[in-house]
Amino acid sequence: AAYRGEALVVVWAQRDGATAAAPSSLRWSAWDPSREAPPRPERVATGGSASLPSLAAYNGRVALAWTEGDAGAERVRLGVSDELGRWGDAPVTLSDAGASAQAPAVAMTAEAVRVVWAEQRVGGSSLHAATVRCAPRLTSRGRSGGSGVAER
């Protein structure tokens, strides 16, 4: 959950079918706690089965990172909303193919979103991070220093 001005934003993964093999998609809702009931959840457009969402908010905008893909080949994706809660720019893929990306965590400032996640490959796991500029749109990934972290 993240707080966007007057609204609490929540997101979760939900199976799209009755079986355990059914793909999952993300649902989100922005709720003003002073209202009686939260609004109906909306579906986040993803490119495949989605899970492990992480939220951050800054100045009315919300950054959402999640994992997407088949088990053992998940990728970390990132989307950013505008101040009105619309998911405008297409999500970007942050992690590389050939690994299972897990547990994304996201932080947001006025100009950038920082995402960290773990990747598991044959022979071990590692921690990765990406900085994505988001003022006014998702435009690029940058690198910065970090001890023990593989940067993207």
PDB file of C-alpha atoms in Angstrom, residues 22-120:
ATOM      1  CA  ALA A  22      -4.664 -20.103 -13.698  1.00  0.00           C
ATOM      2  CA  PRO A  23      -2.595 -16.972 -14.371  1.00  0.00           C
ATOM      3  CA  SER A  24      -2.670 -14.065 -11.917  1.00  0.00           C
ATOM      4  CA  SER A  25      -3.281 -10.428 -12.690  1.00  0.00           C
ATOM      5  CA  LEU A  26      -2.924  -7.305 -10.586  1.00  0.00           C
ATOM      6  CA  ARG A  27      -5.855  -5.391  -9.136  1.00  0.00           C
ATOM      7  CA  TRP A  28      -5.620  -1.942  -7.567  1.00  0.00           C
ATOM      8  CA  SER A  29      -7.831   0.535  -5.798  1.00  0.00           C
ATOM      9  CA  ALA A  30      -7.342   4.103  -4.557  1.00  0.00           C
ATOM     10  CA  TRP A  31      -9.519   4.791  -1.538  1.00  0.00           C
ATOM     11  CA  ASP A  32     -10.127   7.980   0.403  1.00  0.00           C
ATOM     12  CA  PRO A  33     -10.494   6.679   3.992  1.00  0.00           C
ATOM     13  CA  SER A  34     -13.018   9.428   4.783  1.00  0.00           C
ATOM     14  CA  ARG A  35     -15.483   7.759   2.375  1.00  0.00           C
ATOM     15  CA  GLU A  36     -17.741   4.935   3.485  1.00  0.00           C
ATOM     16  CA  ALA A  37     -16.515   2.164   1.181  1.00  0.00           C
ATOM     17  CA  PRO A  38     -13.540   1.632  -1.117  1.00  0.00           C
ATOM     18  CA  PRO A  39     -14.237   1.866  -4.859  1.00  0.00           C
ATOM     19  CA  ARG A  40     -14.417  -1.206  -7.068  1.00  0.00           C
ATOM     20  CA  PRO A  41     -10.907  -2.525  -7.845  1.00  0.00           C
ATOM     21  CA  GLU A  42      -9.489  -2.006 -11.330  1.00  0.00           C
ATOM     22  CA  ARG A  43      -7.270  -4.399 -13.250  1.00  0.00           C
ATOM     23  CA  VAL A  44      -3.707  -3.343 -14.058  1.00  0.00           C
ATOM     24  CA  ALA A  45      -2.810  -4.180 -17.661  1.00  0.00           C
ATOM     25  CA  THR A  46       0.122  -6.600 -17.609  1.00  0.00           C
ATOM     26  CA  GLY A  47       1.676  -8.742 -20.294  1.00  0.00           C
ATOM     27  CA  GLY A  48       1.347 -12.080 -18.525  1.00  0.00           C
ATOM     28  CA  SER A  49       0.812 -13.741 -15.184  1.00  0.00           C
ATOM     29  CA  ALA A  50       1.706 -11.131 -12.554  1.00  0.00           C
ATOM     30  CA  SER A  51       2.602 -11.358  -8.866  1.00  0.00           C
ATOM     31  CA  LEU A  52       4.551  -9.779  -6.002  1.00  0.00           C
ATOM     32  CA  PRO A  53       3.463  -6.130  -6.464  1.00  0.00           C
ATOM     33  CA  SER A  54       5.282  -3.292  -4.686  1.00  0.00           C
ATOM     34  CA  LEU A  55       4.061   0.334  -4.493  1.00  0.00           C
ATOM     35  CA  ALA A  56       5.533   3.758  -3.775  1.00  0.00           C
ATOM     36  CA  ALA A  57       3.941   7.201  -4.111  1.00  0.00           C
ATOM     37  CA  TYR A  58       5.252  10.737  -4.500  1.00  0.00           C
ATOM     38  CA  ASN A  59       3.329  13.970  -5.224  1.00  0.00           C
ATOM     39  CA  GLY A  60       0.190  12.133  -6.299  1.00  0.00           C
ATOM     40  CA  ARG A  61       1.970   9.723  -8.653  1.00  0.00           C
ATOM     41  CA  VAL A  62       2.289   6.008  -7.937  1.00  0.00           C
ATOM     42  CA  ALA A  63       5.070   3.625  -9.000  1.00  0.00           C
ATOM     43  CA  LEU A  64       4.176  -0.055  -9.235  1.00  0.00           C
ATOM     44  CA  ALA A  65       6.785  -2.799  -9.638  1.00  0.00           C
ATOM     45  CA  TRP A  66       5.839  -6.470 -10.010  1.00  0.00           C
ATOM     46  CA  THR A  67       7.049  -9.796 -11.340  1.00  0.00           C
ATOM     47  CA  GLU A  68       5.534 -11.194 -14.503  1.00  0.00           C
ATOM     48  CA  GLY A  69       5.936 -14.418 -16.446  1.00  0.00           C
ATOM     49  CA  ASP A  70       6.038 -18.168 -16.073  1.00  0.00           C
ATOM     50  CA  ALA A  71       7.396 -19.775 -12.899  1.00  0.00           C
ATOM     51  CA  GLY A  72      11.195 -19.829 -12.984  1.00  0.00           C
ATOM     52  CA  ALA A  73      11.376 -17.147 -15.714  1.00  0.00           C
ATOM     53  CA  GLU A  74       9.760 -14.152 -14.002  1.00  0.00           C
ATOM     54  CA  ARG A  75      10.801 -10.635 -15.028  1.00  0.00           C
ATOM     55  CA  VAL A  76      10.504  -7.413 -13.022  1.00  0.00           C
ATOM     56  CA  ARG A  77       8.235  -4.790 -14.624  1.00  0.00           C
ATOM     57  CA  LEU A  78       7.557  -1.166 -13.674  1.00  0.00           C
ATOM     58  CA  GLY A  79       4.641   1.174 -14.360  1.00  0.00           C
ATOM     59  CA  VAL A  80       4.030   4.749 -13.154  1.00  0.00           C
ATOM     60  CA  SER A  81       0.695   6.543 -12.884  1.00  0.00           C
ATOM     61  CA  ASP A  82       0.022  10.227 -13.439  1.00  0.00           C
ATOM     62  CA  GLU A  83      -1.363  12.504 -10.722  1.00  0.00           C
ATOM     63  CA  LEU A  84      -4.933  11.414 -11.556  1.00  0.00           C
ATOM     64  CA  GLY A  85      -4.155   7.726 -11.069  1.00  0.00           C
ATOM     65  CA  ARG A  86      -4.074   6.790 -14.770  1.00  0.00           C
ATOM     66  CA  TRP A  87      -1.439   4.270 -15.847  1.00  0.00           C
ATOM     67  CA  GLY A  88      -0.307   6.138 -18.972  1.00  0.00           C
ATOM     68  CA  ASP A  89       3.118   4.975 -20.112  1.00  0.00           C
ATOM     69  CA  ALA A  90       3.600   1.354 -21.089  1.00  0.00           C
ATOM     70  CA  PRO A  91       5.344  -0.638 -18.345  1.00  0.00           C
ATOM     71  CA  VAL A  92       9.074  -1.221 -18.764  1.00  0.00           C
ATOM     72  CA  THR A  93      10.921  -4.488 -18.141  1.00  0.00           C
ATOM     73  CA  LEU A  94      13.839  -4.050 -15.751  1.00  0.00           C
ATOM     74  CA  SER A  95      15.295  -7.539 -15.284  1.00  0.00           C
ATOM     75  CA  ASP A  96      17.120  -9.658 -17.822  1.00  0.00           C
ATOM     76  CA  ALA A  97      15.868 -12.861 -19.398  1.00  0.00           C
ATOM     77  CA  GLY A  98      17.433 -16.104 -18.269  1.00  0.00           C
ATOM     78  CA  ALA A  99      16.816 -15.624 -14.549  1.00  0.00           C
ATOM     79  CA  SER A 100      13.938 -15.799 -12.121  1.00  0.00           C
ATOM     80  CA  ALA A 101      13.417 -12.285 -10.742  1.00  0.00           C
ATOM     81  CA  GLN A 102      11.722 -12.060  -7.343  1.00  0.00           C
ATOM     82  CA  ALA A 103      10.695  -9.672  -4.573  1.00  0.00           C
ATOM     83  CA  PRO A 104      10.820  -6.238  -6.211  1.00  0.00           C
ATOM     84  CA  ALA A 105      10.802  -3.248  -3.864  1.00  0.00           C
ATOM     85  CA  VAL A 106      10.231   0.281  -5.164  1.00  0.00           C
ATOM     86  CA  ALA A 107      10.948   3.846  -3.978  1.00  0.00           C
ATOM     87  CA  MET A 108      10.012   7.079  -5.760  1.00  0.00           C
ATOM     88  CA  THR A 109      11.161  10.713  -5.920  1.00  0.00           C
ATOM     89  CA  ALA A 110       9.958  13.616  -8.068  1.00  0.00           C
ATOM     90  CA  GLU A 111      12.156  12.571 -11.003  1.00  0.00           C
ATOM     91  CA  ALA A 112      13.015   8.901 -10.653  1.00  0.00           C
ATOM     92  CA  VAL A 113      11.923   5.502  -9.448  1.00  0.00           C
ATOM     93  CA  ARG A 114      14.402   3.112  -7.845  1.00  0.00           C
ATOM     94  CA  VAL A 115      13.651  -0.626  -7.901  1.00  0.00           C
ATOM     95  CA  VAL A 116      15.634  -3.422  -6.268  1.00  0.00           C
ATOM     96  CA  TRP A 117      15.008  -7.152  -6.715  1.00  0.00           C
ATOM     97  CA  ALA A 118      16.624 -10.560  -6.350  1.00  0.00           C
ATOM     98  CA  GLU A 119      17.475 -12.814  -9.290  1.00  0.00           C
ATOM     99  CA  GLN A 120      18.030 -16.533  -9.134  1.00  0.00           C
TER     100      GLN A 120
END
